[in-house]
């Protein structure tokens, strides 16, 4: 829904087509534990050959980007304004490091467009749209990270939230979201468990189908199966690859 007309990309545009991409987002004012957990999740995703997507904001976003770079991984930052008006200014060096590491800084807004309170909710749908799943580390009751989580569910992506103490302000939004969407949002029970749920744990990724198995499916189903094994993707992309009708 509401796809951007175009994207302005600083960095390697091929970074936008990873095999696996996971968004790691959260509050701008995380606890020390939240910041450390975001870094742990990002590093674990890098070890699983996944690209980390976030919003370049201070707090959880910055921790996720920084940990990805430190781990030698690729990260994508989606910003809420134009590249020439990079916000926050404190993360301009981080943006340069993202590009130097083979990642990309992305915006749907022209280079000279300044960010505002209206542009950040728009960019959140791009964060979730570029990702197979969204992980919210910490989020108070009114947090932009919850908008990203909502977009993830709207777009048919997986959504994971880290639960916290019922008395912690930084966890209030995550707990409320889990309660509101019990059939859609999932709990992060631990970093290894998260990787397993994402299908990124060692030994849990999809193994190539045997040729005989694909042949047994028949011509049409086999064509779809081979496309899925090559790159798990959306229905729209499958239609483009196989040239089969949606039905």
PDB file of N, CA and C in Angstrom, residues 86-128:
ATOM      1  N   UNK A  86      20.310  15.990   5.920  1.00  0.00           N
ATOM      2  CA  UNK A  86      20.394  14.785   6.735  1.00  0.00           C
ATOM      3  C   UNK A  86      20.071  15.044   8.203  1.00  0.00           C
ATOM      4  N   UNK A  87      19.147  14.248   8.726  1.00  0.00           N
ATOM      5  CA  UNK A  87      18.756  14.377  10.129  1.00  0.00           C
ATOM      6  C   UNK A  87      18.731  12.991  10.748  1.00  0.00           C
ATOM      7  N   UNK A  88      19.244  12.821  11.978  1.00  0.00           N
ATOM      8  CA  UNK A  88      19.865  13.860  12.811  1.00  0.00           C
ATOM      9  C   UNK A  88      21.299  14.164  12.364  1.00  0.00           C
ATOM     10  N   UNK A  89      21.712  15.390  12.585  1.00  0.00           N
ATOM     11  CA  UNK A  89      23.060  15.784  12.172  1.00  0.00           C
ATOM     12  C   UNK A  89      24.127  14.964  12.870  1.00  0.00           C
ATOM     13  N   UNK A  90      23.836  14.534  14.099  1.00  0.00           N
ATOM     14  CA  UNK A  90      24.814  13.749  14.860  1.00  0.00           C
ATOM     15  C   UNK A  90      25.124  12.430  14.188  1.00  0.00           C
ATOM     16  N   UNK A  91      24.258  11.974  13.274  1.00  0.00           N
ATOM     17  CA  UNK A  91      24.463  10.678  12.626  1.00  0.00           C
ATOM     18  C   UNK A  91      24.936  10.798  11.183  1.00  0.00           C
ATOM     19  N   UNK A  92      25.419  11.964  10.812  1.00  0.00           N
ATOM     20  CA  UNK A  92      25.944  12.104   9.453  1.00  0.00           C
ATOM     21  C   UNK A  92      27.184  11.237   9.251  1.00  0.00           C
ATOM     22  N   UNK A  93      28.021  11.154  10.267  1.00  0.00           N
ATOM     23  CA  UNK A  93      29.206  10.295  10.174  1.00  0.00           C
ATOM     24  C   UNK A  93      28.778   8.828  10.098  1.00  0.00           C
ATOM     25  N   UNK A  94      27.728   8.465  10.821  1.00  0.00           N
ATOM     26  CA  UNK A  94      27.204   7.105  10.776  1.00  0.00           C
ATOM     27  C   UNK A  94      26.672   6.798   9.376  1.00  0.00           C
ATOM     28  N   UNK A  95      25.990   7.760   8.763  1.00  0.00           N
ATOM     29  CA  UNK A  95      25.485   7.572   7.403  1.00  0.00           C
ATOM     30  C   UNK A  95      26.632   7.331   6.430  1.00  0.00           C
ATOM     31  N   UNK A  96      27.714   8.062   6.599  1.00  0.00           N
ATOM     32  CA  UNK A  96      28.886   7.864   5.733  1.00  0.00           C
ATOM     33  C   UNK A  96      29.491   6.480   5.951  1.00  0.00           C
ATOM     34  N   UNK A  97      29.506   6.023   7.193  1.00  0.00           N
ATOM     35  CA  UNK A  97      30.041   4.694   7.496  1.00  0.00           C
ATOM     36  C   UNK A  97      29.149   3.603   6.895  1.00  0.00           C
ATOM     37  N   UNK A  98      27.845   3.829   6.896  1.00  0.00           N
ATOM     38  CA  UNK A  98      26.913   2.870   6.289  1.00  0.00           C
ATOM     39  C   UNK A  98      27.221   2.710   4.806  1.00  0.00           C
ATOM     40  N   UNK A  99      27.425   3.823   4.123  1.00  0.00           N
ATOM     41  CA  UNK A  99      27.724   3.790   2.690  1.00  0.00           C
ATOM     42  C   UNK A  99      29.090   3.150   2.447  1.00  0.00           C
ATOM     43  N   UNK A 100      30.067   3.511   3.263  1.00  0.00           N
ATOM     44  CA  UNK A 100      31.406   2.950   3.107  1.00  0.00           C
ATOM     45  C   UNK A 100      31.417   1.440   3.329  1.00  0.00           C
ATOM     46  N   UNK A 101      30.479   0.952   4.123  1.00  0.00           N
ATOM     47  CA  UNK A 101      30.402  -0.476   4.401  1.00  0.00           C
ATOM     48  C   UNK A 101      29.585  -1.252   3.387  1.00  0.00           C
ATOM     49  N   UNK A 102      29.198  -0.610   2.295  1.00  0.00           N
ATOM     50  CA  UNK A 102      28.440  -1.299   1.258  1.00  0.00           C
ATOM     51  C   UNK A 102      26.939  -1.204   1.415  1.00  0.00           C
ATOM     52  N   UNK A 103      26.482  -0.408   2.368  1.00  0.00           N
ATOM     53  CA  UNK A 103      25.052  -0.242   2.591  1.00  0.00           C
ATOM     54  C   UNK A 103      24.501   0.953   1.837  1.00  0.00           C
ATOM     55  N   UNK A 104      23.339   1.430   2.264  1.00  0.00           N
ATOM     56  CA  UNK A 104      22.686   2.534   1.562  1.00  0.00           C
ATOM     57  C   UNK A 104      21.866   3.373   2.522  1.00  0.00           C
ATOM     58  N   UNK A 105      21.780   4.667   2.213  1.00  0.00           N
ATOM     59  CA  UNK A 105      20.907   5.596   2.918  1.00  0.00           C
ATOM     60  C   UNK A 105      19.824   6.003   1.925  1.00  0.00           C
ATOM     61  N   UNK A 106      18.564   5.765   2.286  1.00  0.00           N
ATOM     62  CA  UNK A 106      17.460   5.844   1.340  1.00  0.00           C
ATOM     63  C   UNK A 106      16.424   6.873   1.793  1.00  0.00           C
ATOM     64  N   UNK A 107      15.839   7.558   0.825  1.00  0.00           N
ATOM     65  CA  UNK A 107      14.737   8.470   1.113  1.00  0.00           C
ATOM     66  C   UNK A 107      13.818   8.543  -0.096  1.00  0.00           C
ATOM     67  N   UNK A 108      12.532   8.709   0.144  1.00  0.00           N
ATOM     68  CA  UNK A 108      11.607   8.932  -0.972  1.00  0.00           C
ATOM     69  C   UNK A 108      11.455  10.419  -1.253  1.00  0.00           C
ATOM     70  N   UNK A 109      12.122  11.247  -0.462  1.00  0.00           N
ATOM     71  CA  UNK A 109      12.021  12.699  -0.601  1.00  0.00           C
ATOM     72  C   UNK A 109      13.243  13.258  -1.316  1.00  0.00           C
ATOM     73  N   UNK A 110      13.041  14.326  -2.046  1.00  0.00           N
ATOM     74  CA  UNK A 110      14.131  14.962  -2.771  1.00  0.00           C
ATOM     75  C   UNK A 110      15.233  15.435  -1.834  1.00  0.00           C
ATOM     76  N   UNK A 111      16.442  15.608  -2.358  1.00  0.00           N
ATOM     77  CA  UNK A 111      17.607  15.927  -1.517  1.00  0.00           C
ATOM     78  C   UNK A 111      17.442  17.141  -0.618  1.00  0.00           C
ATOM     79  N   UNK A 112      16.709  18.141  -1.053  1.00  0.00           N
ATOM     80  CA  UNK A 112      16.604  19.383  -0.290  1.00  0.00           C
ATOM     81  C   UNK A 112      15.365  19.469   0.599  1.00  0.00           C
ATOM     82  N   UNK A 113      14.594  18.401   0.672  1.00  0.00           N
ATOM     83  CA  UNK A 113      13.374  18.406   1.495  1.00  0.00           C
ATOM     84  C   UNK A 113      13.747  18.168   2.963  1.00  0.00           C
ATOM     85  N   UNK A 114      13.343  19.096   3.814  1.00  0.00           N
ATOM     86  CA  UNK A 114      13.646  18.966   5.242  1.00  0.00           C
ATOM     87  C   UNK A 114      12.687  17.985   5.905  1.00  0.00           C
ATOM     88  N   UNK A 115      13.174  17.259   6.882  1.00  0.00           N
ATOM     89  CA  UNK A 115      12.329  16.325   7.618  1.00  0.00           C
ATOM     90  C   UNK A 115      11.404  17.094   8.564  1.00  0.00           C
ATOM     91  N   UNK A 116      10.272  16.485   8.889  1.00  0.00           N
ATOM     92  CA  UNK A 116       9.310  17.090   9.802  1.00  0.00           C
ATOM     93  C   UNK A 116       8.548  15.971  10.502  1.00  0.00           C
ATOM     94  N   UNK A 117       7.670  16.345  11.416  1.00  0.00           N
ATOM     95  CA  UNK A 117       6.909  15.329  12.139  1.00  0.00           C
ATOM     96  C   UNK A 117       5.962  14.575  11.214  1.00  0.00           C
ATOM     97  N   UNK A 118       5.723  15.108  10.006  1.00  0.00           N
ATOM     98  CA  UNK A 118       4.839  14.440   9.053  1.00  0.00           C
ATOM     99  C   UNK A 118       5.604  13.463   8.169  1.00  0.00           C
ATOM    100  N   UNK A 119       6.898  13.691   7.987  1.00  0.00           N
ATOM    101  CA  UNK A 119       7.641  12.838   7.057  1.00  0.00           C
ATOM    102  C   UNK A 119       8.101  11.525   7.695  1.00  0.00           C
ATOM    103  N   UNK A 120       8.281  11.510   9.012  1.00  0.00           N
ATOM    104  CA  UNK A 120       8.776  10.288   9.656  1.00  0.00           C
ATOM    105  C   UNK A 120       7.783   9.136   9.610  1.00  0.00           C
ATOM    106  N   UNK A 121       6.475   9.373   9.856  1.00  0.00           N
ATOM    107  CA  UNK A 121       5.536   8.248   9.701  1.00  0.00           C
ATOM    108  C   UNK A 121       5.531   7.685   8.286  1.00  0.00           C
ATOM    109  N   UNK A 122       5.746   8.544   7.277  1.00  0.00           N
ATOM    110  CA  UNK A 122       5.811   8.073   5.893  1.00  0.00           C
ATOM    111  C   UNK A 122       7.024   7.176   5.682  1.00  0.00           C
ATOM    112  N   UNK A 123       8.157   7.579   6.228  1.00  0.00           N
ATOM    113  CA  UNK A 123       9.364   6.785   6.003  1.00  0.00           C
ATOM    114  C   UNK A 123       9.265   5.437   6.699  1.00  0.00           C
ATOM    115  N   UNK A 124       8.439   5.331   7.772  1.00  0.00           N
ATOM    116  CA  UNK A 124       8.341   4.070   8.503  1.00  0.00           C
ATOM    117  C   UNK A 124       7.772   2.954   7.645  1.00  0.00           C
ATOM    118  N   UNK A 125       6.887   3.269   6.716  1.00  0.00           N
ATOM    119  CA  UNK A 125       6.322   2.242   5.848  1.00  0.00           C
ATOM    120  C   UNK A 125       7.380   1.732   4.867  1.00  0.00           C
ATOM    121  N   UNK A 126       8.367   2.573   4.560  1.00  0.00           N
ATOM    122  CA  UNK A 126       9.452   2.154   3.675  1.00  0.00           C
ATOM    123  C   UNK A 126      10.408   1.222   4.429  1.00  0.00           C
ATOM    124  N   UNK A 127      10.624   1.509   5.716  1.00  0.00           N
ATOM    125  CA  UNK A 127      11.471   0.633   6.535  1.00  0.00           C
ATOM    126  C   UNK A 127      10.895  -0.774   6.557  1.00  0.00           C
ATOM    127  N   UNK A 128       9.605  -0.887   6.862  1.00  0.00           N
ATOM    128  CA  UNK A 128       8.978  -2.211   6.915  1.00  0.00           C
ATOM    129  C   UNK A 128       8.864  -2.814   5.521  1.00  0.00           C
TER     130      UNK A 128
END
